[in-house]
């Protein structure tokens, strides 16, 4: 995820673009860059790693802010290539006449790069994006829109792009596939943007581009084509949001926005890893495949939410790959390390990649000769420096303090790693892996379906907003989700909550239950369903109210639970993804009802 903004019209582009980037910085802050067609007819490009202020300070200090139009600008959330100046966007072609910005991932970039290189193109960055600049150059013979169209027909993956060229002083070209891009229509000027707030100051009239749309934007308006070159008609939407609402995508809090981003984040986490036939390959692990084949033990390390994701990962590594695997709390592992040697795999999980309590045991494991795989959302973060391989979440920045989309994508990436280990150790056949891969491809739609529970959850949450304690239970894969659900409630609403393995209830905690203490049960279809239902029945006998998360079509559970939140049916291994979402919404709604600071809970950073 990143922020794109483009301007074509009579005004100087730079101030408009830099202000637009400021409004998009929540989408990425690895680097920022700008390209403007100067009065001399040249493309001026300036880009800087780090926050937008690094770029603006540099431009201001040197009196270097470019004068001219059109222009394009970008704020990056790196997926391919470190967050440095060279990898920052815009990227240019070999002639320097074309500049391009991109949000997304080009899945077939290495093949394209190889081909373009052998045709003589010179690459300067490590990004997937740069291939687009050279590919368009190679298809260009004076018609920029046609060159972009021909290039995009060869590309696989996700993109929103903005392109400009010295031969076209009155045009910027945009295109979209699987990531958002909008066109703004002003009075004698046109805009491109990833998101409404970037350009809302200048126009309220916007065209929301659809997948496969190619937009030829000029001061006179916009012409939209599909990838076959046929003209398409799109409505102009009049945006009524205020700027503040627009930054949160119309949601009241970033937390809620990120909860709703999950279908997309899941899709991005699968991108380039699960093919249409369901086969699974994590390119990042290819180079260490031999090491992974030789390991005989696995530890999955994390703190807080990431630790619960680690529980799911360790469980599935054991089930699928048949390797002894345990999850570890980062701050505990450092002082009481388990046995680690050259045949140990340590998988370290941290959204930011900067969690000190995870960094320390990871370093220790690396020093003891373990193979280290890092699962993080932030390219180039501290944790990646100790890694033999890094698998990125590809989830885009998480602004809210309480983790939502990072948790779900951590679970998913760990599941992919578990599948890869199972394949390498000959424990799952390619056919079995493909069946799971295909089920994973259904998850974005199932997550979207699950989020439709929101109105029901809101009502339930209002009813329980005054309680003092909540108990969560689940078994096997439901257990870490019960703990994550309880953690979310604690963090967001400050209500005391505990997550327990359902079978443990009768060994102590059941003493806490009474009519004022609700129980949330993860009771989706699976091997332990009947057991969880018996646990729920025990609780009902103590008159504690029950909220169950169950699989669509389950009629039995309604006999024991006051409220049933039905989630779509998935294979059991993937159930954590769909069972997490209602718990996030529940925690969010309880927090809103209690009036806590949802996006920045007290005492947390
Ligand atoms: N994949 C591109 C990169 O890593 C674009 C990332 C983004 O969307 O910001 O540069």
Coordinates of C-alpha atoms and ligand atoms in Angstrom, one line a residue:
X1 CA 0.0 0.0 0.0
X2 CA 1.3 3.4 -0.8
X3 CA 0.0 6.9 -1.7
X4 CA -0.2 8.2 -5.2
X5 CA -1.0 11.6 -6.4
X6 CA -0.9 13.3 -9.8
X7 CA -1.7 16.7 -11.2
X8 CA -2.3 18.1 -14.7
X9 CA -3.4 21.6 -15.3
X10 CA -2.2 25.2 -15.4
X11 CA -0.9 25.5 -11.8
X12 CA 2.5 24.6 -10.4
X13 CA 2.2 20.9 -9.6
X14 CA 4.7 20.7 -6.7
X15 CA 2.8 22.4 -3.9
X16 CA -0.4 20.5 -4.8
X17 CA 1.4 17.2 -4.9
X18 CA 3.3 17.7 -1.7
X19 CA 0.2 18.7 0.2
X20 CA -1.5 15.6 -1.3
X21 CA 1.3 13.4 -0.1
X22 CA 0.9 14.8 3.4
X23 CA -2.7 13.7 3.4
X24 CA -1.7 10.2 2.2
X25 CA 1.2 9.7 4.6
X26 CA -0.8 7.2 6.6
X27 CA -0.6 4.9 3.6
X28 CA 3.2 4.6 3.7
X29 CA 6.2 6.5 5.1
X30 CA 9.2 4.5 3.9
X31 CA 10.1 7.2 1.4
X32 CA 8.6 10.1 -0.6
X33 CA 9.2 11.4 -4.1
X34 CA 8.0 13.8 -6.8
X35 CA 8.4 14.2 -10.5
X36 CA 7.5 17.5 -12.3
X37 CA 7.8 18.5 -15.9
X38 CA 9.8 21.7 -15.7
X39 CA 9.5 24.8 -17.9
X40 CA 12.6 23.5 -19.7
X41 CA 10.6 20.5 -20.8
X42 CA 12.6 18.1 -18.6
X43 CA 11.4 15.6 -16.0
X44 CA 12.7 16.7 -12.6
X45 CA 12.7 13.9 -10.0
X46 CA 13.6 14.2 -6.4
X47 CA 13.1 11.5 -3.8
X48 CA 14.1 10.7 -0.3
X49 CA 14.0 7.8 2.1
X50 CA 12.0 8.3 5.3
X51 CA 9.1 10.5 6.1
X52 CA 7.8 13.1 3.7
X53 CA 9.5 15.9 5.7
X54 CA 12.9 14.6 4.5
X55 CA 11.8 15.3 1.0
X56 CA 10.2 18.7 1.7
X57 CA 13.1 19.8 3.9
X58 CA 15.5 18.9 1.1
X59 CA 13.5 20.8 -1.5
X60 CA 13.1 23.9 0.7
X61 CA 16.7 24.0 1.8
X62 CA 18.0 23.9 -1.7
X63 CA 15.4 26.3 -3.0
X64 CA 14.9 23.3 -5.2
X65 CA 11.1 23.0 -5.4
X66 CA 10.4 22.4 -9.1
X67 CA 8.3 24.8 -11.1
X68 CA 6.0 23.4 -13.8
X69 CA 3.3 20.9 -14.5
X70 CA 2.1 18.2 -14.8
X71 CA 3.6 16.1 -12.0
X72 CA 3.2 12.9 -10.0
X73 CA 4.2 12.0 -6.4
X74 CA 4.4 9.0 -4.2
X75 CA 4.7 7.9 -0.6
X76 CA 6.0 4.4 -0.3
X77 CA 5.3 1.3 1.8
X78 CA 8.0 -0.9 0.5
X79 CA 7.3 -4.5 -0.6
X80 CA 10.3 -5.2 -2.9
X81 CA 13.6 -3.5 -2.2
X82 CA 14.8 -1.7 0.9
X83 CA 13.4 1.7 1.8
X84 CA 16.2 3.9 0.5
X85 CA 16.5 6.9 -1.9
X86 CA 17.2 4.8 -5.0
X87 CA 14.2 2.5 -4.4
X88 CA 11.9 5.4 -3.7
X89 CA 9.4 6.3 -6.5
X90 CA 9.1 7.9 -9.0
X91 CA 11.1 5.7 -11.3
X92 CA 12.3 6.8 -14.7
X93 CA 12.9 4.9 -18.0
X94 CA 16.4 4.8 -19.6
X95 CA 15.8 8.1 -21.5
X96 CA 14.7 10.0 -18.4
X97 CA 11.7 11.3 -20.3
X98 CA 9.2 9.0 -18.6
X99 CA 8.4 9.0 -14.8
X100 CA 6.2 6.5 -13.1
X101 CA 4.8 5.9 -9.6
X102 CA 3.2 2.6 -8.5
X103 CA 1.2 1.1 -5.6
X104 CA 1.1 -2.7 -5.5
X105 CA 3.1 -5.7 -6.5
X106 CA 4.2 -6.8 -9.9
X107 CA 4.2 -10.6 -9.5
X108 CA 6.1 -11.4 -12.7
X109 CA 8.7 -8.7 -12.3
X110 CA 11.7 -10.9 -12.3
X111 CA 10.9 -12.5 -15.7
X112 CA 10.1 -9.1 -17.2
X113 CA 13.3 -7.6 -15.7
X114 CA 15.4 -10.3 -17.2
X115 CA 13.8 -9.8 -20.6
X116 CA 14.2 -6.0 -20.5
X117 CA 17.8 -6.3 -19.4
X118 CA 18.7 -8.6 -22.2
X119 CA 17.1 -6.0 -24.5
X120 CA 19.6 -3.5 -23.1
X121 CA 17.5 -1.7 -20.5
X122 CA 19.5 -0.4 -17.5
X123 CA 18.0 -0.9 -14.0
X124 CA 19.0 1.2 -11.0
X125 CA 16.7 0.0 -8.2
X126 CA 15.7 -3.2 -6.5
X127 CA 12.0 -2.6 -6.9
X128 CA 9.4 -4.5 -8.9
X129 CA 8.1 -1.1 -10.0
X130 CA 11.0 -0.1 -12.2
X131 CA 10.1 -2.8 -14.7
X132 CA 7.0 -0.9 -15.5
X133 CA 8.9 2.2 -16.5
X134 CA 11.1 0.2 -18.9
X135 CA 8.3 -1.9 -20.2
X136 CA 6.3 1.2 -21.2
X137 CA 9.4 2.7 -22.7
X138 CA 9.9 -0.4 -24.8
X139 CA 6.3 -0.1 -26.1
X140 CA 6.4 3.6 -26.7
X141 CA 6.3 5.1 -30.2
X142 CA 4.6 8.5 -29.4
X143 CA 1.3 7.3 -28.0
X144 CA 1.7 7.2 -24.2
X145 CA -1.7 5.7 -23.4
X146 CA -1.2 2.9 -26.0
X147 CA 2.3 2.2 -24.6
X148 CA 0.9 1.9 -21.0
X149 CA -1.9 -0.3 -22.2
X150 CA 0.4 -2.7 -24.1
X151 CA 2.8 -2.8 -21.1
X152 CA 0.0 -3.6 -18.6
X153 CA -1.3 -6.5 -20.7
X154 CA 2.0 -8.2 -19.9
X155 CA 1.9 -7.6 -16.2
X156 CA 0.5 -9.9 -13.5
X157 CA -0.3 -8.6 -10.0
X158 CA -1.6 -5.5 -8.4
X159 CA -1.1 -1.9 -9.4
X160 CA -2.3 1.6 -9.3
X161 CA 0.1 3.7 -11.4
X162 CA 0.6 7.3 -12.5
X163 CA 2.8 8.0 -15.6
X164 CA 4.0 11.2 -17.2
X165 CA 6.2 11.9 -20.2
X166 CA 8.1 14.9 -21.6
X167 CA 6.3 14.5 -25.0
X168 CA 2.9 14.9 -23.2
X169 CA 2.8 18.2 -21.2
X170 CA -1.0 18.1 -20.9
X171 CA -1.5 14.5 -19.8
X172 CA -1.0 12.1 -17.0
X173 CA -2.0 8.4 -17.4
X174 CA -3.3 6.3 -14.6
X175 CA -4.3 2.6 -14.4
X176 CA -5.7 0.3 -11.7
X177 CA -5.8 -3.4 -11.0
X178 CA -6.6 -4.8 -7.5
X179 CA -5.6 -1.6 -5.7
X180 CA -7.5 1.7 -5.6
X181 CA -7.1 4.7 -7.8
X182 CA -9.4 7.7 -8.4
X183 CA -9.5 10.5 -10.9
X184 CA -10.3 14.0 -9.7
X185 CA -12.0 16.4 -12.1
X186 CA -11.4 20.1 -11.4
X187 CA -12.1 23.2 -13.4
X188 CA -9.5 22.9 -16.2
X189 CA -7.4 20.5 -14.2
X190 CA -7.2 16.8 -13.5
X191 CA -5.9 14.7 -10.7
X192 CA -5.0 11.1 -9.8
X193 CA -5.0 9.8 -6.3
X194 CA -4.9 6.6 -4.3
X195 CA -7.5 8.1 -1.9
X196 CA -9.9 11.0 -1.6
X197 CA -8.1 13.2 1.0
X198 CA -5.2 13.8 -1.3
X199 CA -7.2 15.9 -3.6
X200 CA -10.4 16.8 -1.7
X201 CA -9.2 20.4 -1.3
X202 CA -9.2 20.9 -5.0
X203 CA -12.3 19.0 -6.2
X204 CA -15.2 17.0 -4.9
X205 CA -15.9 15.4 -8.3
X206 CA -14.2 12.1 -8.6
X207 CA -14.3 9.0 -10.8
X208 CA -13.6 5.8 -8.9
X209 CA -11.7 3.7 -11.4
X210 CA -12.5 0.0 -11.7
X211 CA -10.2 -3.0 -12.1
X212 CA -8.5 -2.9 -15.5
X213 CA -9.4 0.8 -16.2
X214 CA -6.8 3.0 -17.9
X215 CA -7.3 6.7 -17.4
X216 CA -6.0 9.4 -19.8
X217 CA -6.2 12.5 -17.6
X218 CA -5.9 16.0 -19.1
X219 CA -7.1 19.5 -18.1
X220 CA -10.2 18.9 -20.3
X221 CA -11.3 15.8 -18.4
X222 CA -10.7 12.1 -18.5
X223 CA -11.0 9.4 -21.1
X224 CA -11.2 5.9 -19.7
X225 CA -10.3 2.7 -21.7
X226 CA -10.1 -0.9 -20.8
X227 CA -7.0 -3.0 -21.3
X228 CA -8.3 -4.0 -24.8
X229 CA -8.4 -0.4 -25.7
X230 CA -12.2 -0.1 -25.7
X231 CA -13.8 3.1 -24.3
X232 CA -15.6 2.7 -21.0
X233 CA -18.0 5.0 -19.2
X234 CA -17.7 5.7 -15.5
X235 CA -19.9 7.8 -13.3
X236 CA -18.7 10.9 -11.6
X237 CA -19.1 10.7 -7.8
X238 CA -19.6 13.8 -5.7
X239 CA -17.7 13.3 -2.4
X240 CA -19.4 14.8 0.7
X241 CA -16.9 13.8 3.4
X242 CA -14.9 16.3 5.4
X243 CA -11.1 15.9 5.2
X244 CA -10.9 14.2 8.6
X245 CA -13.5 11.6 7.7
X246 CA -11.8 11.1 4.3
X247 CA -8.5 10.2 5.9
X248 CA -10.2 7.5 7.8
X249 CA -11.9 6.4 4.6
X250 CA -15.2 7.5 6.0
X251 CA -14.8 5.3 9.1
X252 CA -15.0 6.7 12.6
X253 CA -11.6 5.3 13.7
X254 CA -8.5 3.9 12.0
X255 CA -9.1 0.7 14.0
X256 CA -12.4 0.2 12.2
X257 CA -11.0 1.1 8.8
X258 CA -8.2 -1.5 9.3
X259 CA -10.7 -4.1 10.3
X260 CA -12.5 -3.5 7.0
X261 CA -9.3 -3.5 5.1
X262 CA -8.8 -7.2 6.0
X263 CA -10.3 -8.8 2.9
X264 CA -7.9 -6.8 0.8
X265 CA -4.9 -7.4 3.2
X266 CA -5.6 -11.1 3.0
X267 CA -5.6 -10.9 -0.8
X268 CA -2.3 -9.1 -0.7
X269 CA -0.7 -11.5 1.7
X270 CA -1.6 -14.3 -0.7
X271 CA -0.3 -12.4 -3.7
X272 CA 2.6 -14.1 -5.5
X273 CA 2.4 -17.0 -3.1
X274 CA -0.8 -19.0 -4.0
X275 CA -1.4 -19.6 -7.7
X276 CA -4.9 -19.9 -9.3
X277 CA -4.6 -23.7 -9.2
X278 CA -4.0 -23.5 -5.4
X279 CA -0.3 -24.4 -5.6
X280 CA 1.8 -22.6 -2.9
X281 CA 5.3 -21.2 -3.3
X282 CA 6.8 -18.6 -1.1
X283 CA 9.5 -17.1 -3.4
X284 CA 11.3 -15.6 -0.3
X285 CA 12.0 -19.1 1.0
X286 CA 13.4 -20.6 -2.2
X287 CA 17.0 -19.7 -1.4
X288 CA 16.9 -21.4 1.9
X289 CA 15.0 -24.5 0.9
X290 CA 17.9 -26.8 1.6
X291 CA 18.3 -25.4 5.1
X292 CA 14.6 -25.8 5.7
X293 CA 14.7 -29.4 4.6
X294 CA 17.4 -30.1 7.2
X295 CA 15.6 -28.7 10.2
X296 CA 14.2 -30.9 12.9
X297 CA 12.6 -28.5 15.3
X298 CA 10.8 -25.1 15.1
X299 CA 10.1 -22.2 17.5
X300 CA 7.7 -19.4 16.5
X301 CA 8.4 -16.3 18.5
X302 CA 6.3 -13.2 19.1
X303 CA 4.9 -10.8 21.7
X304 CA 1.3 -9.8 22.3
X305 CA -0.9 -10.3 19.3
X306 CA 2.0 -11.7 17.3
X307 CA 2.4 -14.4 19.9
X308 CA -1.1 -15.7 19.4
X309 CA -0.4 -15.8 15.7
X310 CA 2.7 -17.7 16.5
X311 CA 0.5 -20.2 18.4
X312 CA -1.5 -20.9 15.3
X313 CA 1.7 -21.2 13.2
X314 CA 3.4 -23.6 15.6
X315 CA 0.2 -25.7 15.8
X316 CA -0.1 -26.1 12.1
X317 CA 3.7 -26.7 11.6
X318 CA 3.3 -29.7 13.9
X319 CA 0.1 -30.9 12.2
X320 CA 1.1 -30.4 8.6
X321 CA 4.9 -30.7 8.6
X322 CA 5.2 -33.2 11.5
X323 CA 8.0 -31.2 13.1
X324 CA 8.1 -30.5 16.8
X325 CA 7.1 -26.9 17.0
X326 CA 6.3 -24.5 19.9
X327 CA 5.5 -20.9 20.1
X328 CA 7.5 -18.7 22.4
X329 CA 6.9 -15.4 24.1
X330 CA 9.7 -13.2 23.0
X331 CA 10.5 -11.7 26.5
X332 CA 10.5 -15.2 28.1
X333 CA 12.5 -17.0 25.4
X334 CA 15.5 -14.7 25.9
X335 CA 16.0 -15.7 29.5
X336 CA 14.9 -19.3 29.4
X337 CA 16.0 -20.4 26.0
X338 CA 14.9 -23.8 24.7
X339 CA 17.5 -26.0 23.0
X340 CA 18.7 -24.4 19.8
X341 CA 21.2 -25.6 17.2
X342 CA 21.9 -25.6 13.5
X343 CA 18.9 -27.8 12.8
X344 CA 16.5 -25.4 14.6
X345 CA 14.2 -23.1 12.7
X346 CA 13.2 -19.9 14.5
X347 CA 10.3 -17.9 12.9
X348 CA 10.1 -14.4 14.4
X349 CA 6.9 -12.5 14.1
X350 CA 6.5 -8.8 14.6
X351 CA 4.3 -6.3 12.7
X352 CA 6.8 -3.5 13.0
X353 CA 9.9 -5.6 12.9
X354 CA 11.2 -3.4 15.8
X355 CA 9.8 -5.2 18.9
X356 CA 12.8 -5.3 21.2
X357 CA 11.5 -8.4 23.1
X358 CA 11.4 -10.3 19.8
X359 CA 14.7 -8.9 18.5
X360 CA 16.7 -10.2 21.4
X361 CA 15.8 -13.9 21.3
X362 CA 16.0 -13.8 17.5
X363 CA 19.6 -12.5 17.6
X364 CA 20.4 -15.1 20.2
X365 CA 19.0 -17.9 18.1
X366 CA 20.9 -16.7 15.0
X367 CA 24.1 -16.7 17.1
X368 CA 23.5 -20.3 18.1
X369 CA 23.3 -21.3 14.5
X370 CA 19.5 -21.5 14.0
X371 CA 17.9 -20.7 10.6
X372 CA 15.9 -17.5 11.1
X373 CA 12.8 -16.6 9.1
X374 CA 11.2 -13.3 9.9
X375 CA 7.5 -12.5 9.4
X376 CA 7.0 -8.7 9.4
X377 CA 5.1 -5.9 7.8
X378 CA 7.9 -3.4 7.5
X379 CA 10.6 -3.8 4.8
X380 CA 14.1 -3.3 6.1
X381 CA 13.0 -3.2 9.8
X382 CA 15.6 -4.2 12.5
X383 CA 14.3 -7.8 12.7
X384 CA 15.0 -8.4 9.1
X385 CA 18.8 -7.9 9.6
X386 CA 19.1 -11.1 11.6
X387 CA 17.1 -13.1 9.1
X388 CA 18.0 -15.8 6.6
X389 CA 14.8 -15.1 4.9
X390 CA 11.9 -12.5 5.3
X391 CA 8.3 -13.1 4.5
X392 CA 6.4 -9.8 4.4
X393 CA 2.8 -9.5 5.4
X394 CA 2.1 -7.1 2.4
X395 CA -0.7 -5.7 4.5
X396 CA 0.0 -2.0 4.2
X397 CA 0.8 0.2 7.2
X398 CA -1.2 -0.3 10.4
X399 CA -2.0 3.0 12.0
X400 CA -4.2 2.0 14.9
X401 CA -2.3 0.8 17.9
X402 CA -4.3 -2.4 18.5
X403 CA -3.4 -4.9 15.8
X404 CA -6.1 -6.2 13.5
X405 CA -5.1 -6.7 9.9
X406 CA -1.5 -7.5 10.9
X407 CA -2.7 -10.4 13.1
X408 CA -4.8 -11.9 10.4
X409 CA -2.1 -11.7 7.8
X410 CA 0.5 -13.0 10.3
X411 CA -1.7 -16.1 10.8
X412 CA -2.0 -16.5 7.0
X413 CA 1.7 -16.1 6.2
X414 CA 2.6 -18.5 9.0
X415 CA 0.1 -21.0 7.5
X416 CA 1.8 -20.6 4.2
X417 CA 5.2 -21.2 5.8
X418 CA 3.7 -24.3 7.5
X419 CA 2.5 -25.6 4.1
X420 CA 5.9 -24.9 2.5
X421 CA 7.6 -26.9 5.3
X422 CA 5.1 -29.7 5.0
X423 CA 5.9 -29.9 1.2
X424 CA 9.6 -29.8 1.8
X425 CA 9.5 -32.5 4.4
X426 CA 7.3 -34.7 2.2
X427 CA 4.4 -34.6 4.7
X428 CA 1.7 -33.2 2.4
X429 CA 1.4 -34.1 -1.3
X430 CA 1.2 -31.4 -3.9
X431 CA -2.5 -32.3 -4.2
X432 CA -3.2 -31.8 -0.5
X433 CA -1.3 -28.4 -0.6
X434 CA -3.3 -27.3 -3.6
X435 CA -6.6 -28.1 -1.8
X436 CA -5.6 -25.9 1.1
X437 CA -4.3 -23.2 -1.3
X438 CA -7.6 -23.1 -3.1
X439 CA -9.4 -22.8 0.2
X440 CA -7.1 -19.8 1.0
X441 CA -8.1 -18.1 -2.2
X442 CA -11.7 -18.0 -0.9
X443 CA -10.7 -16.2 2.2
X444 CA -10.9 -12.6 1.0
X445 CA -14.5 -13.1 0.0
X446 CA -15.3 -15.0 3.2
X447 CA -13.7 -12.3 5.3
X448 CA -15.9 -9.7 3.5
X449 CA -18.9 -11.9 4.2
X450 CA -18.0 -12.2 7.9
X451 CA -17.8 -8.4 8.3
X452 CA -21.4 -8.2 7.4
X453 CA -22.0 -9.4 11.0
X454 CA -21.2 -5.8 12.1
X455 CA -24.8 -4.7 12.8
X456 CA -25.6 -7.8 14.9
X457 CA -22.3 -7.5 16.8
X458 CA -23.0 -3.8 17.5
X459 CA -26.3 -4.7 19.2
X460 CA -24.7 -7.5 21.2
X461 CA -21.8 -5.3 22.2
X462 CA -24.1 -2.5 23.4
X463 CA -25.9 -5.1 25.6
X464 CA -22.6 -6.2 27.3
X465 CA -20.8 -2.9 27.3
X466 CA -21.2 -2.5 31.1
X467 CA -19.8 -5.9 32.2
X468 CA -16.6 -6.2 34.3
X469 CA -15.2 -9.4 33.0
X470 CA -15.5 -11.6 29.9
X471 CA -14.3 -15.1 29.4
X472 CA -13.2 -16.5 26.0
X473 CA -12.8 -20.1 25.2
X474 CA -11.7 -22.3 22.3
X475 CA -9.9 -25.5 21.5
X476 CA -6.9 -26.3 19.3
X477 CA -6.9 -23.4 16.7
X478 CA -9.8 -21.8 18.5
X479 CA -7.6 -21.4 21.7
X480 CA -5.2 -18.8 20.4
X481 CA -8.1 -17.0 18.8
X482 CA -9.9 -16.9 22.2
X483 CA -6.7 -15.4 23.7
X484 CA -6.5 -12.8 20.9
X485 CA -10.2 -12.0 21.3
X486 CA -9.6 -11.4 25.0
X487 CA -6.6 -9.3 24.3
X488 CA -8.4 -7.1 21.8
X489 CA -11.2 -6.5 24.4
X490 CA -8.6 -5.6 27.1
X491 CA -6.7 -3.3 24.8
X492 CA -9.6 -1.5 23.2
X493 CA -12.2 -1.3 25.9
X494 CA -10.3 -1.8 29.2
X495 CA -12.7 -4.6 30.1
X496 CA -11.0 -7.5 31.9
X497 CA -11.0 -10.6 29.7
X498 CA -9.3 -14.0 29.7
X499 CA -8.8 -16.5 27.0
X500 CA -8.8 -20.2 28.0
X501 CA -8.4 -23.5 26.4
X502 CA -12.1 -24.7 26.6
X503 CA -11.1 -27.9 28.4
X504 CA -9.4 -26.0 31.1
X505 CA -12.6 -24.2 32.1
X506 CA -13.7 -26.8 34.6
X507 CA -10.3 -27.0 36.2
X508 CA -10.6 -23.6 37.8
X509 CA -11.8 -20.6 35.9
X510 CA -15.4 -21.8 35.8
X511 CA -15.6 -20.5 39.4
X512 CA -15.6 -17.0 37.9
X513 CA -18.6 -17.4 35.8
X514 CA -22.0 -16.0 36.9
X515 CA -24.9 -14.2 35.2
X516 CA -22.9 -11.0 35.0
X517 CA -19.9 -12.6 33.3
X518 CA -20.4 -13.5 29.6
X519 CA -18.6 -16.3 27.9
X520 CA -17.5 -16.0 24.3
X521 CA -17.0 -19.5 22.7
X522 CA -15.2 -20.2 19.5
X523 CA -17.4 -23.1 18.4
X524 CA -16.8 -23.5 14.6
X525 CA -17.1 -26.8 12.8
X526 CA -14.1 -29.1 13.4
X527 CA -12.7 -32.1 15.3
X528 CA -13.4 -30.5 18.7
X529 CA -16.7 -29.0 18.0
X530 CA -18.7 -31.4 20.3
X531 CA -16.2 -30.9 23.1
X532 CA -16.6 -27.1 22.9
X533 CA -20.4 -27.5 22.9
X534 CA -20.2 -29.6 26.1
X535 CA -18.1 -26.9 27.7
X536 CA -20.6 -24.3 26.7
X537 CA -23.4 -26.4 28.2
X538 CA -21.5 -26.5 31.5
X539 CA -21.4 -22.8 31.5
X540 CA -25.0 -22.4 30.7
X541 CA -25.7 -24.4 33.8
X542 CA -24.0 -21.6 35.8
X543 CA -26.3 -19.1 34.0
X544 CA -23.5 -17.2 32.4
X545 CA -24.7 -15.6 29.1
X546 CA -23.0 -17.1 26.0
X547 CA -22.0 -15.6 22.7
X548 CA -20.9 -18.2 20.3
X549 CA -18.9 -17.9 17.1
X550 CA -20.2 -20.8 14.9
X551 CA -20.2 -22.1 11.4
X552 CA -23.1 -21.1 9.2
X553 CA -25.8 -23.8 9.2
X554 CA -25.1 -25.0 12.8
X555 CA -28.5 -25.2 14.4
X556 CA -27.4 -27.0 17.6
X557 CA -25.4 -24.2 19.1
X558 CA -28.4 -21.9 19.3
X559 CA -29.7 -24.1 22.1
X560 CA -26.9 -23.0 24.5
X561 CA -26.0 -19.6 23.3
X562 CA -28.0 -16.4 23.6
X563 CA -26.2 -14.9 20.6
X564 CA -24.7 -16.8 17.7
X565 CA -22.3 -15.1 15.3
X566 CA -22.3 -17.2 12.2
X567 CA -19.1 -17.2 10.1
X568 CA -18.7 -18.8 6.6
X569 CA -17.5 -22.4 6.5
X570 CA -13.8 -22.8 5.8
X571 CA -11.5 -25.8 6.2
X572 CA -10.7 -26.1 9.9
X573 CA -7.1 -24.9 9.5
X574 CA -8.3 -21.6 8.1
X575 CA -11.0 -21.0 10.7
X576 CA -8.8 -18.6 12.7
X577 CA -9.1 -16.0 9.9
X578 CA -12.9 -15.9 10.0
X579 CA -13.3 -16.4 13.7
X580 CA -11.0 -13.4 14.5
X581 CA -13.0 -10.8 12.7
X582 CA -16.2 -10.9 14.8
X583 CA -14.1 -10.7 18.0
X584 CA -12.3 -7.6 16.7
X585 CA -15.7 -6.0 15.9
X586 CA -17.0 -7.0 19.3
X587 CA -14.0 -5.4 21.1
X588 CA -14.3 -2.3 18.9
X589 CA -18.0 -1.9 19.6
X590 CA -17.7 -2.4 23.3
X591 CA -14.9 0.2 23.3
X592 CA -17.0 2.7 21.4
X593 CA -19.9 2.1 23.7
X594 CA -17.6 2.8 26.7
X595 CA -16.1 5.8 25.1
X596 CA -12.4 4.8 25.2
X597 CA -9.7 6.1 22.9
X598 CA -10.0 3.4 20.4
X599 CA -7.1 4.3 18.0
X600 CA -4.7 5.0 20.8
X601 CA -5.5 3.0 23.9
X602 CA -4.0 4.2 27.2
X603 CA -0.6 2.9 28.3
X604 CA 0.1 1.3 24.9
X605 CA 2.5 2.3 22.2
Ligands
LIG1 N1 6.1 -2.7 -4.8 C1 6.5 -1.4 -4.9 C2 7.7 -1.1 -4.0 O1 8.1 -1.8 -3.2 C3 5.4 -0.4 -4.4 C4 5.1 -0.5 -3.0 C5 4.0 0.4 -2.6 O2 2.8 0.1 -2.9 O3 4.3 1.4 -1.9 O4 8.4 -0.1 -4.3

